[in-house]
Coordinates of C-alpha atoms and ligand atoms in Angstrom, one line a residue:
X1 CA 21.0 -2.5 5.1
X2 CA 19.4 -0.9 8.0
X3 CA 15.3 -0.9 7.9
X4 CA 14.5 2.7 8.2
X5 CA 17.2 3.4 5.4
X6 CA 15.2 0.9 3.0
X7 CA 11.9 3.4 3.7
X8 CA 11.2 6.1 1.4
X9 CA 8.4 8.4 2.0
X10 CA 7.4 10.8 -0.9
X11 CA 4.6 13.1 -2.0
X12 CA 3.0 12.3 -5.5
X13 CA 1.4 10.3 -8.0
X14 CA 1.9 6.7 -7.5
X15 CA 0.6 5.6 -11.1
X16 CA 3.8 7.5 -12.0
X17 CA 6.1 5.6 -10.2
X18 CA 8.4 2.9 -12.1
X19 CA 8.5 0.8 -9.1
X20 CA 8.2 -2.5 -9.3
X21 CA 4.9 -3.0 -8.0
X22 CA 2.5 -0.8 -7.0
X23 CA -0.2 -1.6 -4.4
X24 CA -4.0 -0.1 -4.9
X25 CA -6.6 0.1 -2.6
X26 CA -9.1 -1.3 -3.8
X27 CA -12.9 -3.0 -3.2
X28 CA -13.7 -6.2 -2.6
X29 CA -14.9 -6.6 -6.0
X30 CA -11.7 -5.8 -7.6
X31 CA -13.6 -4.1 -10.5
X32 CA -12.2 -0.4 -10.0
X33 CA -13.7 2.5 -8.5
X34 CA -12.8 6.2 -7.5
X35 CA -9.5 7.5 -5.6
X36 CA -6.6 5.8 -6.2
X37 CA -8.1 2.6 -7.7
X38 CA -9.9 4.5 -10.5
X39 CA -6.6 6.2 -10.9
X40 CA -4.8 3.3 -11.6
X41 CA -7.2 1.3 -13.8
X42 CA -7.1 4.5 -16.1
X43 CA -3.9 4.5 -16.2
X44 CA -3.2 1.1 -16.6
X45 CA -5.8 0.7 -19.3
X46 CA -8.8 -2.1 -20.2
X47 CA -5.7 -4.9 -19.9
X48 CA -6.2 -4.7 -15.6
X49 CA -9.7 -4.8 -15.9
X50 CA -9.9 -8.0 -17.5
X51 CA -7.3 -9.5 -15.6
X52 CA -9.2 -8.1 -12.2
X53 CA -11.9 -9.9 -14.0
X54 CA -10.6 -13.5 -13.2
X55 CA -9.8 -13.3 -9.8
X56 CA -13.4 -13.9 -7.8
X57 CA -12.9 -10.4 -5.6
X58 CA -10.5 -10.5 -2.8
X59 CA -11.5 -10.7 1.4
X60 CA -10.8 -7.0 3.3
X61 CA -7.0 -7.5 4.6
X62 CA -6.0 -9.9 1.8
X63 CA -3.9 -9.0 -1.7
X64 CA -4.0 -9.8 -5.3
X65 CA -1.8 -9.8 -7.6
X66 CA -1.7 -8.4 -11.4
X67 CA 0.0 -7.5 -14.2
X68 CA 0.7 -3.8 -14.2
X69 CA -0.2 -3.0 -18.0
X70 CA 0.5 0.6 -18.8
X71 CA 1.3 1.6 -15.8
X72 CA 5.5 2.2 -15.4
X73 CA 5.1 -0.6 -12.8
X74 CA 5.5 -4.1 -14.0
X75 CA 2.6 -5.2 -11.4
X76 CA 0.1 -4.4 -9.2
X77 CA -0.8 -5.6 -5.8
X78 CA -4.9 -5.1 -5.2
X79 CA -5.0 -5.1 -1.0
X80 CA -8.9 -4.1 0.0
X81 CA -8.6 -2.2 3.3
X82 CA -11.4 -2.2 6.1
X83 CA -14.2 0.6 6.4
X84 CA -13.5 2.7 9.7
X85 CA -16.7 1.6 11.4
X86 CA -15.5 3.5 14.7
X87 CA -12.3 1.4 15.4
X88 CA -14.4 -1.9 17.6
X89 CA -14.1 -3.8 14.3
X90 CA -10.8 -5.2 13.5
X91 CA -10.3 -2.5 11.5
X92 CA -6.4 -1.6 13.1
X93 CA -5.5 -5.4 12.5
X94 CA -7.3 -6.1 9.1
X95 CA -4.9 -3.1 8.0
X96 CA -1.9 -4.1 9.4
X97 CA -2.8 -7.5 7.4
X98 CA -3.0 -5.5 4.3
X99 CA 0.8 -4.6 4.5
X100 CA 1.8 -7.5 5.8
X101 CA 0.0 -9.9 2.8
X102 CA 0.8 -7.7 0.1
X103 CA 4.6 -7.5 0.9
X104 CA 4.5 -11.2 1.6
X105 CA 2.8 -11.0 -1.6
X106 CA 5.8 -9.6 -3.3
X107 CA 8.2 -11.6 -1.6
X108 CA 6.8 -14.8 -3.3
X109 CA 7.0 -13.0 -6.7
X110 CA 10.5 -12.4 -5.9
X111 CA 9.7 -8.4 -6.1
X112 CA 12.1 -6.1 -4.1
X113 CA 10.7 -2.9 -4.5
X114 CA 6.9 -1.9 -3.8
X115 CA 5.2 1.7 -3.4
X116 CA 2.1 1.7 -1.6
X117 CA -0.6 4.6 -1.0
X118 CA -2.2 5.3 2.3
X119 CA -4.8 2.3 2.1
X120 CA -8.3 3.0 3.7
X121 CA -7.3 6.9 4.6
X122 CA -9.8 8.3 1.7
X123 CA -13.2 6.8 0.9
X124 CA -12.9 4.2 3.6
X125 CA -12.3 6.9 6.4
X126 CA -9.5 4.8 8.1
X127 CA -7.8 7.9 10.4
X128 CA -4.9 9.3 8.6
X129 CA -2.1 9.4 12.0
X130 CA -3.3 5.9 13.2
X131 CA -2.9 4.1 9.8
X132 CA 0.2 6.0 9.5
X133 CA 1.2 4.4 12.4
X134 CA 0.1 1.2 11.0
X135 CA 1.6 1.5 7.4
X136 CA 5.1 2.5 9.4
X137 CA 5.3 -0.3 11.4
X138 CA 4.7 -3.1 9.3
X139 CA 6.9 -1.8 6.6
X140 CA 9.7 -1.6 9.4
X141 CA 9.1 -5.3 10.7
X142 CA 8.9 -6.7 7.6
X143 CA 11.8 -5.3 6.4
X144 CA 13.8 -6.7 9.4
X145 CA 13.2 -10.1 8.4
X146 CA 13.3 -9.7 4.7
X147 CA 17.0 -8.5 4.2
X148 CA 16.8 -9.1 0.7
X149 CA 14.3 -6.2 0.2
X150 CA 15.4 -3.0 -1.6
X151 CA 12.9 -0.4 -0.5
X152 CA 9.3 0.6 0.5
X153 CA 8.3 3.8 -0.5
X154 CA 5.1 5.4 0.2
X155 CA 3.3 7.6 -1.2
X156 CA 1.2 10.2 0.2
X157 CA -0.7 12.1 -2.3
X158 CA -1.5 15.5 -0.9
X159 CA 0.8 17.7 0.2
X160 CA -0.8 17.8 4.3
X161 CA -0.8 13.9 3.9
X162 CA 2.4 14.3 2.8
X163 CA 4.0 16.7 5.8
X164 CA 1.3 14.5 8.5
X165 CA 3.3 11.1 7.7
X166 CA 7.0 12.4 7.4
X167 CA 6.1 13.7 11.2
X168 CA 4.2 10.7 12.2
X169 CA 7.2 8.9 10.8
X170 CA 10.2 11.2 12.6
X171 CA 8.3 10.9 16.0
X172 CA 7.4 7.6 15.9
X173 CA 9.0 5.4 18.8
X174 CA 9.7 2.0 18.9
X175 CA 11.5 1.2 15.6
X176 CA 14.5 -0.9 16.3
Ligands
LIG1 N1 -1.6 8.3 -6.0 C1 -1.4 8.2 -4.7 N2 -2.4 8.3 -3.7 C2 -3.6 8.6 -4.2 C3 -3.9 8.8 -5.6 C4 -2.9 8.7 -6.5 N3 -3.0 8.8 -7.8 N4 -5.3 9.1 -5.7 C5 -5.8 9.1 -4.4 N5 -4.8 8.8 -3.5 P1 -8.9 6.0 -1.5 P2 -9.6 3.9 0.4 C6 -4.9 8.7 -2.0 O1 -10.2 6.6 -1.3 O2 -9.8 4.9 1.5 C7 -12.1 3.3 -4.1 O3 -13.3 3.8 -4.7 C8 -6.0 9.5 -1.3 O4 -5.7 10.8 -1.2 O5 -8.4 5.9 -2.9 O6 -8.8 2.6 0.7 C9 -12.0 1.8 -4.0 O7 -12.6 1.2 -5.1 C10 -6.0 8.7 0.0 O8 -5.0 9.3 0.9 O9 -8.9 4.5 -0.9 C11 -12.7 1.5 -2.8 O10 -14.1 1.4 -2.9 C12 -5.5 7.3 -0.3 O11 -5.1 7.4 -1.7 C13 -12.4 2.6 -1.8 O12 -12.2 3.7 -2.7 C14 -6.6 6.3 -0.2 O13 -7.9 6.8 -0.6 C15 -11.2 2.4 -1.0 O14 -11.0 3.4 -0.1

């Protein structure tokens, strides 16, 4: 099936989603924290933690995978996004790389279905339309190659991030 028809973009909670994965944006210490990673360790319960535990932290732009616990999702795919330090640091490519891995990620785990949120857009400052941009694109190529692949949805959790990346996605030019 067509790429863009195997991308879903909705507004929401995405410790809700029954998925199978779910990707969090975490730290490099893979311990928790606020936004959506404290989100999902609470709803997932003590079990992540512990698992988290055992896997020495995790390099910005790489993923981890886990168990999902509680969470509907059967697993969860830790990516660590850059800080925006002005945009002279890598910060565009170590993002893409965070897509990229984790749905590589889920490949080799034979998932077909993963939900991500916008990684780096809240404490990390990443700007919203750029990683958009970002998160668009690499969905897109990655599904070109992986025909296998049911569907990438992502979701946007406020209702202006929300209406920002269904425009970002409708205007958005060279997606063959
Ligand atoms: N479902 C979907 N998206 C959410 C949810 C949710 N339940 N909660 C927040 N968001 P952030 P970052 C959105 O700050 O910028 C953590 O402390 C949120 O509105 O969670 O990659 C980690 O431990 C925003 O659009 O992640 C790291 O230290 C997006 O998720 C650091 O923050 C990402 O915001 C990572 O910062």
């Amino acid at each position: 099936m067509n790429a863009n028809k195997r991308i879903k973009i909705i507004q929401g909670d995405i410790t809700k989603l029954k998925t199978e994965a779910i990707v969090n944006a975490a730290n490099r210490t893979l311990l928790g924290g606020g936004g959506v990673d404290g989100a999902i360790h609470r709803a997932a319960g003590p079990g992540l933690l512990e698992e988290c535990k055992l896997l020495g932290g995790c390099s910005t732009g790489e993923s981890k995978i886990t168990r999902g616990y509680k969470l509907p999702c059967k697993f969860v795919i830790h990516t660590v996004g850059p800080v925006w330090r002005g945009g002279n640091q890598n910060e565009e490519k170590l993002l893409e790389s965070c897509y990229k891995n984790s749905l590589q990620l889920a490949a080799l785990y034979e998932i077909k279905s993963v939900a991500f949120p916008s990684v780096s857009t809240g404490a990390y400052g990443f700007p919203f339309n750029e990683a958009s941009i970002i998160a668009i694109k690499s969905a897109h190529d990655f599904l070109k190659t992986n025909s296998g692949f049911k569907e990438i949805i992502f979701v946007l959790f406020s209702d202006s991030d929300y209406q920002n990346f269904m425009n970002i996605y409708q205007n958005i030019d060279s997606l063959d």
